[in-house]
Tab-separated table of C-alpha atoms and ligand atoms in Angstrom:
chain	number	residue	atom	x	y	z
A	1057	MET	CA	-12.330	16.332	79.724
A	1058	GLN	CA	-9.858	18.996	80.803
A	1059	ARG	CA	-11.439	20.038	84.015
A	1060	ASN	CA	-8.159	21.122	85.552
A	1061	SER	CA	-6.493	22.714	82.605
A	1062	GLY	CA	-5.332	26.200	83.310
A	1063	LYS	CA	-5.956	25.731	86.991
A	1064	THR	CA	-3.091	26.519	89.284
A	1065	PHE	CA	-2.691	24.981	92.681
A	1066	LYS	CA	-1.153	26.454	95.809
A	1067	ALA	CA	-1.196	23.672	98.398
A	1068	ILE	CA	-2.120	20.106	99.236
A	1069	VAL	CA	-3.687	18.877	102.460
A	1070	ILE	CA	-3.670	15.228	103.493
A	1071	GLY	CA	-5.687	13.504	106.222
A	1072	VAL	CA	-5.009	10.011	107.496
A	1073	SER	CA	-5.618	7.914	110.591
A	1074	THR	CA	-5.214	4.170	111.205
A	1075	GLY	CA	-2.587	2.840	108.818
A	1076	GLY	CA	-1.143	6.311	108.447
A	1077	VAL	CA	2.528	5.531	108.763
A	1078	THR	CA	2.520	2.965	105.955
A	1079	ALA	CA	0.288	5.093	103.772
A	1080	LEU	CA	2.376	8.250	104.213
A	1081	LYS	CA	5.588	6.360	103.497
A	1082	LYS	CA	4.133	5.228	100.191
A	1083	LEU	CA	2.550	8.491	99.165
A	1084	LEU	CA	5.248	10.943	100.254
A	1085	GLY	CA	7.963	8.464	99.228
A	1086	GLY	CA	6.725	8.803	95.662
A	1087	LEU	CA	7.180	12.589	95.492
A	1088	PRO	CA	10.335	14.325	94.206
A	1089	THR	CA	12.510	16.683	96.256
A	1090	ASP	CA	11.439	19.606	94.117
A	1091	PHE	CA	7.704	18.938	94.338
A	1092	PRO	CA	6.186	22.338	93.493
A	1093	LEU	CA	3.618	22.674	96.309
A	1094	PRO	CA	3.621	22.771	100.103
A	1095	ILE	CA	1.883	19.799	101.731
A	1096	LEU	CA	0.151	19.866	105.122
A	1097	VAL	CA	-0.658	16.605	106.853
A	1098	VAL	CA	-2.876	15.656	109.755
A	1099	SER	CA	-2.224	12.137	110.909
A	1100	HIS	CA	-3.981	10.972	114.054
A	1101	ILE	CA	-1.248	10.301	116.593
A	1102	SER	CA	-1.408	9.838	120.344
A	1103	PRO	CA	-1.238	13.029	122.436
A	1104	ASP	CA	2.177	12.223	123.870
A	1105	SER	CA	3.931	11.494	120.569
A	1106	ASP	CA	7.035	13.497	119.753
A	1107	ASP	CA	8.202	14.459	116.258
A	1108	GLY	CA	9.321	10.853	115.577
A	1109	LEU	CA	6.999	10.332	112.614
A	1110	ALA	CA	8.265	13.447	110.832
A	1111	VAL	CA	11.871	12.460	111.464
A	1112	LEU	CA	11.231	8.926	110.199
A	1113	LEU	CA	9.444	10.073	107.048
A	1114	ASP	CA	12.134	12.630	106.356
A	1115	THR	CA	14.809	9.922	106.251
A	1116	LEU	CA	12.650	7.701	104.045
A	1117	CYS	CA	11.415	10.252	101.511
A	1118	SER	CA	13.239	12.515	99.074
A	1119	ILE	CA	10.787	15.339	99.737
A	1120	HIS	CA	11.556	17.229	102.966
A	1121	VAL	CA	9.264	16.253	105.863
A	1122	LYS	CA	9.124	18.124	109.183
A	1123	GLU	CA	6.882	18.849	112.123
A	1124	ALA	CA	5.053	22.149	111.634
A	1125	ASN	CA	6.097	25.141	113.731
A	1126	GLU	CA	3.855	27.924	114.937
A	1127	GLY	CA	3.887	30.950	112.653
A	1128	GLU	CA	5.940	29.191	109.993
A	1129	LEU	CA	5.442	30.221	106.349
A	1130	ILE	CA	4.709	27.134	104.259
A	1131	MET	CA	7.078	26.483	101.354
A	1132	PRO	CA	6.946	24.347	98.201
A	1133	GLY	CA	8.686	20.985	98.351
A	1134	THR	CA	8.080	20.652	102.082
A	1135	VAL	CA	5.696	18.450	104.018
A	1136	TYR	CA	4.417	19.778	107.369
A	1137	LEU	CA	3.025	17.328	109.906
A	1138	ALA	CA	0.671	18.501	112.651
A	1139	PRO	CA	2.225	18.021	116.099
A	1140	ALA	CA	0.510	15.774	118.631
A	1141	ASN	CA	-2.226	17.289	120.773
A	1142	TYR	CA	-2.666	20.482	118.676
A	1143	HIS	CA	-5.033	21.325	115.868
A	1144	LEU	CA	-3.219	22.642	112.799
A	1145	LEU	CA	-4.791	25.577	110.969
A	1146	LEU	CA	-3.716	27.749	108.102
A	1147	GLU	CA	-3.778	31.563	108.120
A	1148	ARG	CA	-4.539	33.709	105.054
A	1149	ASP	CA	-0.886	34.716	104.836
A	1150	SER	CA	0.054	31.024	104.436
A	1151	THR	CA	1.520	30.712	107.910
A	1152	ILE	CA	0.823	27.906	110.325
A	1153	ALA	CA	-1.359	28.307	113.415
A	1154	PHE	CA	-2.123	25.940	116.262
A	1155	SER	CA	-5.054	25.545	118.619
A	1156	ILE	CA	-5.698	23.365	121.655
A	1157	ASP	CA	-9.450	23.611	121.148
A	1158	SER	CA	-11.378	20.438	122.061
A	1159	PRO	CA	-10.898	17.372	119.904
A	1160	VAL	CA	-13.066	17.313	116.774
A	1161	ASN	CA	-14.342	13.863	115.724
A	1162	PHE	CA	-12.453	12.599	118.793
A	1163	ALA	CA	-9.228	13.797	117.229
A	1164	ARG	CA	-6.667	16.521	117.970
A	1165	PRO	CA	-5.183	17.227	115.501
A	1166	SER	CA	-8.336	16.876	113.435
A	1167	VAL	CA	-8.404	16.534	109.661
A	1168	ASP	CA	-11.608	18.582	109.397
A	1169	VAL	CA	-10.050	21.525	111.234
A	1170	LEU	CA	-7.061	21.648	108.865
A	1171	PHE	CA	-9.101	21.073	105.727
A	1172	GLU	CA	-11.728	23.683	106.568
A	1173	SER	CA	-9.190	26.366	107.404
A	1174	ALA	CA	-7.115	25.573	104.299
A	1175	ALA	CA	-10.248	25.696	102.124
A	1176	ASP	CA	-10.953	29.194	103.498
A	1177	VAL	CA	-7.500	30.302	102.426
A	1178	TYR	CA	-6.965	28.525	99.112
A	1179	ASN	CA	-10.450	27.815	97.734
A	1180	LYS	CA	-10.100	26.286	94.278
A	1181	THR	CA	-6.333	26.197	94.389
A	1182	LEU	CA	-6.340	23.528	97.103
A	1183	ILE	CA	-6.044	19.761	96.671
A	1184	GLY	CA	-7.452	17.605	99.497
A	1185	ILE	CA	-6.468	13.971	99.912
A	1186	LEU	CA	-8.197	11.629	102.345
A	1187	LEU	CA	-6.567	8.289	103.107
A	1188	THR	CA	-7.104	5.206	105.247
A	1189	GLY	CA	-8.580	5.518	108.722
A	1190	ALA	CA	-11.235	4.534	111.220
A	1191	GLY	CA	-14.010	6.986	112.029
A	1192	ASN	CA	-15.170	9.835	109.839
A	1193	ASP	CA	-12.759	12.711	110.425
A	1194	GLY	CA	-12.076	14.583	107.179
A	1195	SER	CA	-15.439	14.119	105.459
A	1196	LYS	CA	-16.750	17.572	106.286
A	1197	GLY	CA	-13.425	19.127	105.407
A	1198	MET	CA	-13.385	17.380	102.037
A	1199	LEU	CA	-16.908	18.605	101.372
A	1200	LYS	CA	-15.839	22.162	102.099
A	1201	ILE	CA	-12.832	21.890	99.785
A	1202	LYS	CA	-15.105	20.536	97.088
A	1203	ASN	CA	-17.686	23.286	97.620
A	1204	ARG	CA	-14.983	25.920	97.352
A	1205	GLY	CA	-13.955	24.535	93.969
A	1206	GLY	CA	-10.873	22.655	95.119
A	1207	THR	CA	-9.883	19.197	93.917
A	1208	VAL	CA	-10.604	16.187	96.121
A	1209	ILE	CA	-8.876	12.825	95.975
A	1210	VAL	CA	-10.061	9.876	98.067
A	1211	GLN	CA	-8.138	6.661	98.549
A	1212	ASP	CA	-10.149	3.784	97.087
A	1213	PRO	CA	-11.793	2.160	100.154
A	1214	VAL	CA	-10.869	-1.274	98.766
A	1215	ASP	CA	-7.223	-0.222	98.827
A	1216	ALA	CA	-7.372	1.280	102.334
A	1217	GLU	CA	-6.164	-0.495	105.461
A	1218	MET	CA	-9.238	0.935	107.208
A	1219	ASP	CA	-11.955	1.974	104.823
A	1220	SER	CA	-14.302	3.989	107.009
A	1221	MET	CA	-12.717	7.432	106.563
A	1222	PRO	CA	-12.624	7.202	102.747
A	1223	LYS	CA	-16.067	5.583	102.671
A	1224	SER	CA	-17.711	8.217	104.814
A	1225	ALA	CA	-16.273	10.966	102.601
A	1226	LEU	CA	-17.565	9.247	99.490
A	1227	GLN	CA	-21.020	9.074	101.033
A	1228	LEU	CA	-20.975	12.821	101.524
A	1229	LEU	CA	-19.507	14.000	98.241
A	1230	LYS	CA	-18.493	13.046	94.746
A	1231	ALA	CA	-14.707	12.873	94.670
A	1232	ASP	CA	-12.765	14.061	91.643
A	1233	TYR	CA	-10.585	10.987	91.903
A	1234	VAL	CA	-10.964	7.698	93.772
A	1235	VAL	CA	-7.628	5.948	93.432
A	1236	CYS	CA	-5.230	3.444	94.958
A	1237	LEU	CA	-2.476	4.815	97.138
A	1238	LYS	CA	0.306	3.770	94.788
A	1239	ASN	CA	-1.180	5.855	91.969
A	1240	ILE	CA	-1.477	9.087	93.940
A	1241	PRO	CA	2.071	10.414	93.346
A	1242	GLU	CA	1.650	10.150	89.581
A	1243	LEU	CA	-1.859	11.581	89.757
A	1244	LEU	CA	-0.546	14.573	91.716
A	1245	HIS	CA	2.205	15.067	89.197
A	1246	ASN	CA	-0.316	15.121	86.365
A	1247	ILE	CA	-2.704	17.423	88.178
A	1248	VAL	CA	-0.082	20.005	89.065
A	1249	GLU	CA	1.487	19.854	85.631
A	1250	GLY	CA	-1.949	20.584	84.183
A	1251	LYS	CA	-2.044	17.297	82.284
A	1252	LEU	CA	-5.484	16.368	83.545
B	1481	MET	CA	-14.862	46.247	90.439
B	1482	THR	CA	-15.149	42.473	90.639
B	1483	GLN	CA	-17.760	40.978	92.920
B	1484	MET	CA	-16.403	39.997	96.328
B	1485	THR	CA	-16.762	36.425	97.480
B	1486	GLY	CA	-18.777	35.527	100.572
B	1487	ASP	CA	-15.474	34.792	102.256
B	1488	GLU	CA	-14.004	38.195	101.629
B	1489	ILE	CA	-17.153	39.829	102.890
B	1490	SER	CA	-17.201	37.782	106.069
B	1491	ASP	CA	-13.565	38.691	106.739
B	1492	ILE	CA	-14.565	42.339	106.523
B	1493	GLU	CA	-17.548	41.748	108.795
B	1494	ILE	CA	-15.297	40.187	111.392
B	1495	LYS	CA	-12.899	43.152	111.289
B	1496	LEU	CA	-15.748	45.638	111.646
B	1497	LEU	CA	-17.270	43.728	114.521
B	1498	MET	CA	-13.964	43.489	116.407
B	1499	GLU	CA	-13.487	47.225	116.025
B	1500	GLY	CA	-17.004	47.848	117.364
B	1501	LEU	CA	-16.582	45.507	120.312
B	1502	PHE	CA	-13.357	47.231	121.256
B	1503	GLN	CA	-14.965	50.660	121.217
B	1504	VAL	CA	-18.071	49.602	123.104
B	1505	TYR	CA	-16.765	47.092	125.634
B	1506	GLY	CA	-13.017	47.750	125.704
B	1507	HIS	CA	-12.302	44.111	124.855
B	1508	ASP	CA	-9.711	43.945	122.145
B	1509	PHE	CA	-9.783	40.993	119.762
B	1510	ARG	CA	-8.485	42.996	116.804
B	1511	ASP	CA	-5.099	41.338	116.882
B	1512	TYR	CA	-6.221	37.748	117.348
B	1513	SER	CA	-5.140	35.213	114.743
B	1514	GLU	CA	-7.815	34.892	112.133
B	1515	ALA	CA	-7.997	31.158	111.432
B	1516	SER	CA	-9.063	30.163	114.916
B	1517	LEU	CA	-11.135	33.319	115.449
B	1518	ARG	CA	-13.052	32.675	112.228
B	1519	ARG	CA	-13.707	29.100	113.235
B	1520	ARG	CA	-14.959	30.057	116.685
B	1521	LEU	CA	-17.056	32.948	115.391
B	1522	ASN	CA	-18.724	30.740	112.831
B	1523	GLN	CA	-19.530	28.219	115.533
B	1524	TRP	CA	-20.996	30.972	117.696
B	1525	LEU	CA	-22.948	32.298	114.712
B	1526	SER	CA	-24.461	28.918	113.928
B	1527	THR	CA	-25.928	28.710	117.436
B	1528	SER	CA	-26.896	32.384	117.679
B	1529	GLY	CA	-29.801	32.445	115.270
B	1530	PHE	CA	-28.255	35.237	113.188
B	1531	ALA	CA	-27.561	34.597	109.510
B	1532	THR	CA	-24.454	36.773	109.225
B	1533	ILE	CA	-21.979	38.568	111.476
B	1534	SER	CA	-23.327	41.910	110.269
B	1535	LEU	CA	-26.848	40.980	111.277
B	1536	ALA	CA	-25.601	39.984	114.734
B	1537	GLN	CA	-23.499	43.123	115.087
B	1538	SER	CA	-26.219	45.626	115.841
B	1539	GLN	CA	-27.468	43.599	118.804
B	1540	LEU	CA	-23.983	42.603	119.962
B	1541	LEU	CA	-23.045	46.246	120.360
B	1542	ARG	CA	-26.150	46.998	122.431
B	1543	ASP	CA	-26.702	43.861	124.474
B	1544	ARG	CA	-23.924	43.074	126.922
B	1545	ALA	CA	-25.339	39.661	127.796
B	1546	LEU	CA	-25.217	38.673	124.148
B	1547	PHE	CA	-21.651	39.989	123.910
B	1548	GLU	CA	-20.704	37.852	126.915
B	1549	THR	CA	-21.850	34.754	125.042
B	1550	LEU	CA	-19.672	35.808	122.122
B	1551	LEU	CA	-16.663	36.388	124.367
B	1552	ARG	CA	-17.089	32.900	125.771
B	1553	GLY	CA	-17.472	31.592	122.244
B	1554	ILE	CA	-14.356	33.299	120.908
B	1555	THR	CA	-11.919	32.241	123.610
B	1556	VAL	CA	-10.630	28.696	123.591
B	1557	ASN	CA	-10.696	27.645	127.250
B	1558	VAL	CA	-9.617	24.053	126.926
B	1559	SER	CA	-7.060	22.981	129.517
B	1560	GLU	CA	-6.087	20.002	131.623
B	1561	MET	CA	-4.121	19.328	134.805
B	1562	PHE	CA	-0.427	18.665	134.198
B	1563	ARG	CA	-0.849	19.120	130.436
B	1564	ASP	CA	2.515	18.163	128.894
B	1565	PRO	CA	3.736	16.166	131.899
B	1566	SER	CA	7.359	16.506	130.814
B	1567	PHE	CA	7.044	20.281	131.184
B	1568	PHE	CA	5.924	19.977	134.808
B	1569	LYS	CA	8.644	17.441	135.421
B	1570	ALA	CA	11.178	19.933	134.105
B	1571	ILE	CA	9.794	22.616	136.437
B	1572	ARG	CA	10.135	20.233	139.354
B	1573	GLU	CA	13.668	19.179	138.491
B	1574	HIS	CA	15.220	22.331	137.076
B	1575	ILE	CA	13.271	25.352	138.322
B	1576	VAL	CA	12.102	24.454	141.820
B	1577	PRO	CA	15.706	24.374	143.129
B	1578	TYR	CA	16.016	28.056	142.120
B	1579	LEU	CA	12.613	28.924	143.586
B	1580	LYS	CA	13.615	27.396	146.899
B	1581	THR	CA	16.368	29.983	147.263
B	1582	TYR	CA	13.737	32.736	147.729
B	1583	PRO	CA	11.906	33.287	151.016
B	1584	PHE	CA	8.657	33.718	149.091
B	1585	VAL	CA	7.751	33.213	145.426
B	1586	LYS	CA	5.051	34.804	143.315
B	1587	ILE	CA	3.815	33.038	140.204
B	1588	TRP	CA	1.510	34.338	137.496
B	1589	HIS	CA	-0.525	32.042	135.274
B	1590	ALA	CA	-1.712	34.306	132.456
B	1591	GLY	CA	-4.635	32.807	130.540
B	1592	CYS	CA	-5.336	30.209	133.222
B	1593	ALA	CA	-8.689	29.075	131.750
B	1594	SER	CA	-10.583	27.039	134.360
B	1595	GLY	CA	-7.582	26.796	136.641
B	1596	GLU	CA	-6.170	23.343	135.891
B	1597	GLU	CA	-2.649	24.630	135.306
B	1598	ALA	CA	-2.598	26.788	138.441
B	1599	TYR	CA	-3.809	23.923	140.636
B	1600	SER	CA	-1.195	21.636	139.083
B	1601	MET	CA	1.488	24.132	140.028
B	1602	ALA	CA	0.133	24.415	143.589
B	1603	ILE	CA	0.293	20.632	143.984
B	1604	LEU	CA	3.824	20.516	142.625
B	1605	LEU	CA	5.090	23.286	144.906
B	1606	ILE	CA	3.463	21.792	147.987
B	1607	GLU	CA	5.027	18.425	147.222
B	1608	GLU	CA	8.355	20.206	146.928
B	1609	GLY	CA	7.967	21.620	150.426
B	1610	LEU	CA	7.083	25.189	149.486
B	1611	GLN	CA	3.731	25.263	151.311
B	1612	GLY	CA	3.196	28.703	152.836
B	1613	ARG	CA	6.018	30.197	150.770
B	1614	PHE	CA	4.274	30.888	147.486
B	1615	ARG	CA	1.303	32.672	146.017
B	1616	ILE	CA	-0.173	31.970	142.590
B	1617	TYR	CA	-1.981	34.694	140.638
B	1618	ALA	CA	-4.148	33.121	137.962
B	1619	THR	CA	-5.822	35.403	135.458
B	1620	ASP	CA	-8.005	35.126	132.395
B	1621	ILE	CA	-10.030	37.435	130.189
B	1622	ASN	CA	-13.069	35.178	130.438
B	1623	GLU	CA	-14.869	35.788	133.737
B	1624	GLU	CA	-16.950	32.673	133.444
B	1625	VAL	CA	-13.892	30.410	133.413
B	1626	ILE	CA	-12.401	32.373	136.307
B	1627	GLN	CA	-15.492	31.513	138.329
B	1628	LYS	CA	-15.123	27.884	137.353
B	1629	ALA	CA	-11.490	28.012	138.354
B	1630	GLN	CA	-12.411	29.408	141.758
B	1631	GLY	CA	-14.740	26.481	142.317
B	1632	GLY	CA	-12.042	23.930	141.513
B	1633	ILE	CA	-14.654	21.398	140.443
B	1634	TYR	CA	-14.012	19.183	137.425
B	1635	PRO	CA	-15.928	16.371	135.748
B	1636	LEU	CA	-14.938	13.061	137.288
B	1637	GLN	CA	-14.356	11.522	133.878
B	1638	GLU	CA	-11.412	13.879	133.331
B	1639	LEU	CA	-9.713	12.824	136.546
B	1640	GLN	CA	-8.366	9.590	135.153
B	1641	HIS	CA	-6.502	11.550	132.513
B	1642	PHE	CA	-5.320	14.146	135.057
B	1643	THR	CA	-4.062	11.338	137.288
B	1644	ARG	CA	-2.018	9.820	134.469
B	1645	ASN	CA	-0.561	13.231	133.666
B	1646	TYR	CA	0.269	13.798	137.348
B	1647	GLN	CA	2.146	10.521	137.533
B	1648	ASN	CA	4.044	11.175	134.304
B	1649	ALA	CA	4.920	14.629	135.613
B	1650	GLY	CA	6.787	13.036	138.514
B	1651	GLY	CA	4.113	13.478	141.201
B	1652	THR	CA	5.419	12.132	144.490
B	1653	GLY	CA	2.131	11.541	146.272
B	1654	SER	CA	-1.185	10.001	145.425
B	1655	PHE	CA	-3.299	12.225	143.189
B	1656	SER	CA	-6.498	11.099	144.888
B	1657	ASP	CA	-5.353	12.893	148.042
B	1658	TYR	CA	-5.977	16.195	146.301
B	1659	TYR	CA	-9.675	15.827	145.586
B	1660	THR	CA	-12.973	14.469	146.843
B	1661	ALA	CA	-15.251	12.686	144.405
B	1662	ARG	CA	-18.937	13.696	144.529
B	1663	TYR	CA	-21.372	12.045	142.127
B	1664	ASP	CA	-19.975	12.802	138.691
B	1665	HIS	CA	-17.435	15.443	139.643
B	1666	ALA	CA	-14.323	15.972	141.722
B	1667	ILE	CA	-13.749	18.876	144.093
B	1668	LEU	CA	-10.142	19.891	144.630
B	1669	SER	CA	-9.107	20.287	148.252
B	1670	ALA	CA	-9.486	23.696	149.812
B	1671	ASN	CA	-5.859	23.915	150.913
B	1672	LEU	CA	-4.822	24.059	147.239
B	1673	ARG	CA	-7.166	26.961	146.613
B	1674	GLU	CA	-5.770	28.929	149.580
B	1675	ASN	CA	-2.577	29.532	147.646
B	1676	ILE	CA	-4.232	30.891	144.517
B	1677	VAL	CA	-5.784	34.266	143.708
B	1678	PHE	CA	-8.007	34.159	140.636
B	1679	ALA	CA	-8.780	37.411	138.827
B	1680	ALA	CA	-10.078	38.747	135.534
B	1681	HIS	CA	-7.326	40.393	133.489
B	1682	SER	CA	-6.870	40.982	129.772
B	1683	LEU	CA	-3.424	40.678	128.281
B	1684	ALA	CA	-4.597	42.807	125.374
B	1685	VAL	CA	-5.570	45.911	127.360
B	1686	ASP	CA	-4.672	45.648	131.052
B	1687	ALA	CA	-1.465	46.638	132.860
B	1688	ASP	CA	1.364	44.577	134.319
B	1689	PHE	CA	1.527	42.656	137.593
B	1690	GLY	CA	4.582	43.483	139.668
B	1691	GLU	CA	7.516	41.408	140.823
B	1692	MET	CA	6.825	37.875	139.690
B	1693	ASN	CA	9.363	35.073	140.142
B	1694	MET	CA	7.767	33.036	137.405
B	1695	ILE	CA	5.211	33.655	134.686
B	1696	LEU	CA	3.456	30.920	132.756
B	1697	CYS	CA	1.555	31.774	129.607
B	1698	ARG	CA	0.939	28.563	127.769
B	1699	ASN	CA	-1.260	28.141	124.725
B	1700	VAL	CA	-2.597	31.670	124.956
B	1701	MET	CA	-0.367	33.613	122.563
B	1702	ILE	CA	-0.878	30.945	119.880
B	1703	TYR	CA	-4.148	32.809	119.304
B	1704	PHE	CA	-2.469	36.213	118.930
B	1705	LYS	CA	-0.895	37.954	115.944
B	1706	GLN	CA	2.658	39.293	116.135
B	1707	PRO	CA	1.956	42.811	117.478
B	1708	LEU	CA	-0.177	41.467	120.307
B	1709	LYS	CA	2.415	38.801	121.093
B	1710	GLU	CA	5.013	41.560	121.431
B	1711	ARG	CA	2.742	43.601	123.677
B	1712	VAL	CA	2.150	40.651	125.964
B	1713	LEU	CA	5.825	39.714	126.131
B	1714	ALA	CA	6.712	43.305	127.047
B	1715	LEU	CA	4.082	43.109	129.784
B	1716	PHE	CA	5.655	39.918	131.108
B	1717	ASP	CA	9.116	41.397	130.912
B	1718	SER	CA	8.078	44.304	133.105
B	1719	SER	CA	6.306	41.993	135.567
B	1720	LEU	CA	9.196	39.582	135.983
B	1721	ILE	CA	12.081	40.041	138.410
B	1722	THR	CA	15.613	39.681	137.110
B	1723	GLY	CA	16.460	35.990	137.234
B	1724	GLY	CA	12.739	35.141	137.004
B	1725	PHE	CA	11.335	32.435	134.729
B	1726	LEU	CA	9.075	32.679	131.726
B	1727	CYS	CA	7.301	29.542	130.509
B	1728	LEU	CA	5.513	29.225	127.181
B	1729	GLY	CA	3.517	26.381	125.651
B	1730	THR	CA	5.467	23.476	124.177
B	1731	LYS	CA	4.838	24.706	120.620
B	1732	GLU	CA	5.739	28.352	121.264
B	1733	THR	CA	9.181	29.899	121.323
B	1734	LEU	CA	10.811	33.166	122.305
B	1735	ASP	CA	12.859	33.237	119.092
B	1736	ASN	CA	13.011	36.524	117.203
B	1737	ARG	CA	11.051	38.599	119.677
B	1738	ASN	CA	11.930	42.065	120.956
B	1739	ILE	CA	12.795	40.696	124.387
B	1740	SER	CA	14.628	37.543	123.185
B	1741	SER	CA	18.128	38.768	123.896
B	1742	GLN	CA	17.278	39.491	127.545
B	1743	TYR	CA	16.355	35.846	128.111
B	1744	GLU	CA	18.261	32.597	128.156
B	1745	THR	CA	16.895	29.132	127.545
B	1746	ILE	CA	16.971	27.126	130.749
B	1747	VAL	CA	15.366	23.875	129.671
B	1748	PRO	CA	15.630	23.325	125.913
B	1749	ARG	CA	12.468	22.062	124.181
B	1750	MET	CA	10.358	22.814	127.258
B	1751	GLN	CA	10.179	26.543	126.470
B	1752	ILE	CA	11.386	27.593	129.903
B	1753	TYR	CA	13.356	30.851	129.791
B	1754	ARG	CA	15.125	32.959	132.391
B	1755	LYS	CA	15.461	36.716	132.486
B	1756	ARG	CA	19.169	37.546	132.425
B	1757	TYR	CA	20.940	39.398	135.210
B	1758	ALA	CA	23.165	41.475	132.994
B	1759	LYS	CA	21.609	43.244	130.030
B	1760	LYS	CA	23.130	42.138	126.761
C	2605	LIG	C1	-6.299	27.392	125.619
C	2605	LIG	S1	-6.435	28.238	127.121
C	2605	LIG	C2	-4.883	27.867	127.878
C	2605	LIG	C3	-5.041	27.236	129.222
C	2605	LIG	C4	-3.758	26.782	129.900
C	2605	LIG	N1	-2.781	27.837	130.022
C	2605	LIG	C5	-3.181	25.581	129.179
C	2605	LIG	O1	-2.208	25.699	128.453
C	2605	LIG	O2	-3.734	24.487	129.336
C	2605	LIG	C6	-6.277	29.929	126.605
C	2605	LIG	C7	-6.872	30.923	127.597
C	2605	LIG	O3	-6.428	32.236	127.282
C	2605	LIG	C8	-7.478	33.122	127.576
C	2605	LIG	N2	-7.299	34.398	126.874
C	2605	LIG	C9	-7.569	34.676	125.584
C	2605	LIG	N3	-7.339	35.975	125.328
C	2605	LIG	C10	-6.898	36.519	126.487
C	2605	LIG	C11	-6.487	37.836	126.858
C	2605	LIG	N4	-6.492	38.840	125.989
C	2605	LIG	N5	-6.101	38.038	128.138
C	2605	LIG	C12	-6.105	37.026	129.042
C	2605	LIG	N6	-6.472	35.772	128.745
C	2605	LIG	C13	-6.869	35.514	127.481
C	2605	LIG	C14	-8.711	32.373	127.167
C	2605	LIG	O4	-9.875	32.888	127.786
C	2605	LIG	C15	-8.369	30.934	127.575
C	2605	LIG	O5	-8.895	30.624	128.831
């Protein structure tokens, strides 16, 4: 089945909570410097965190990782992490916006907020990835991506440090791919190259 | 012509509605950033009983009470006392010494929401010995939050968080001295309120406020598009004395703005700027 053939993608969004640092190291560590899409990440971090996670990941990964700035235009080959205590949203002109609106699913930044706003902008050209985590943030966002024709990838709950985020998404929707973390870089490569 | 998607249509509906609201009520949301606006509008819509923005529009333009609910729905009024404690610490350590050189200081909190930030500043200045030598003007477009701010009453469950922030911000007293707990809420002491004037004011349409020593506008312009940001910054520039301070939210900067060259960074990473004496 060539469900993705001929489909072009414009961006990837990733949501992760408990176990996020390890998971992001593995996933982003497997991507090349010249990865052809921008990647936006919401990882649940405590409100007083600085940009330490972005700095750490940037030294560990070949792909460029940074904390997102307000109004910044997202570029291929770059990973943007949501800063602590702000929701990260995407504008139609592919620039980054922040909000200090109330936490959603007890989280700020919230995965749902990013995913829903990115789905509005990119529709079927968006890839959503939901990884390990407690709680259920990201499920509604994944559903919206799916409903807009985007591609959704869920970490196999068996493979996840905390399985409740992936599990709750899988209860709500049928994922295009349910895979182990270590296989996601190759899967992404194949999807963007149109090999799947 | 190809059929438009539901999305494209709702974007158009939002634009039309904002235009209508501006003409009818004089409230200008035309230059607000779309991502957050869309999110808030959809939330409002889902509780309003209308199926689409267009269906709501006809009544919104005629029924002020309904419009007021929309205005409250659109604006994000979330705040907390001593949000970003390191920012308040920087004010205490680096800015207060300058403020003390003036006989009297005037401070404007633009977009003060329910007043948490203004009260935090009042506490800080009193602890620094400026009691009786300052006045805070705290303004917001949303009259409902202004009323809340005037009351100075907050849910007790938030106080624990506020207290932690206060301590991390370098508070020198005991935070519990500043409020009285009643049932499930806390009432801030009246002597804090004496120093603050709360008023409705829109940064999108209203005029400047004269002669401020310091202006704080934190997490307000993140909801504005470029042209509106420039308008607001020009407004601040004309309201600020030379040598006065401009403070933005921790994720906002003054880079690449029309007024940038007239300002110098005073505390890096805290987004505290000072209006230069000599024009560059
Ligand atoms: C997120 S709150 C910021 C509160 C506080 N400054 C802080 O950082 O915690 C943003 C506030 O800006 C207000 N606001 C939005 N548009 C405005 C306008 N055009 N003029 C004045 N205030 C506005 C909203 O009503 C809201 O209370």
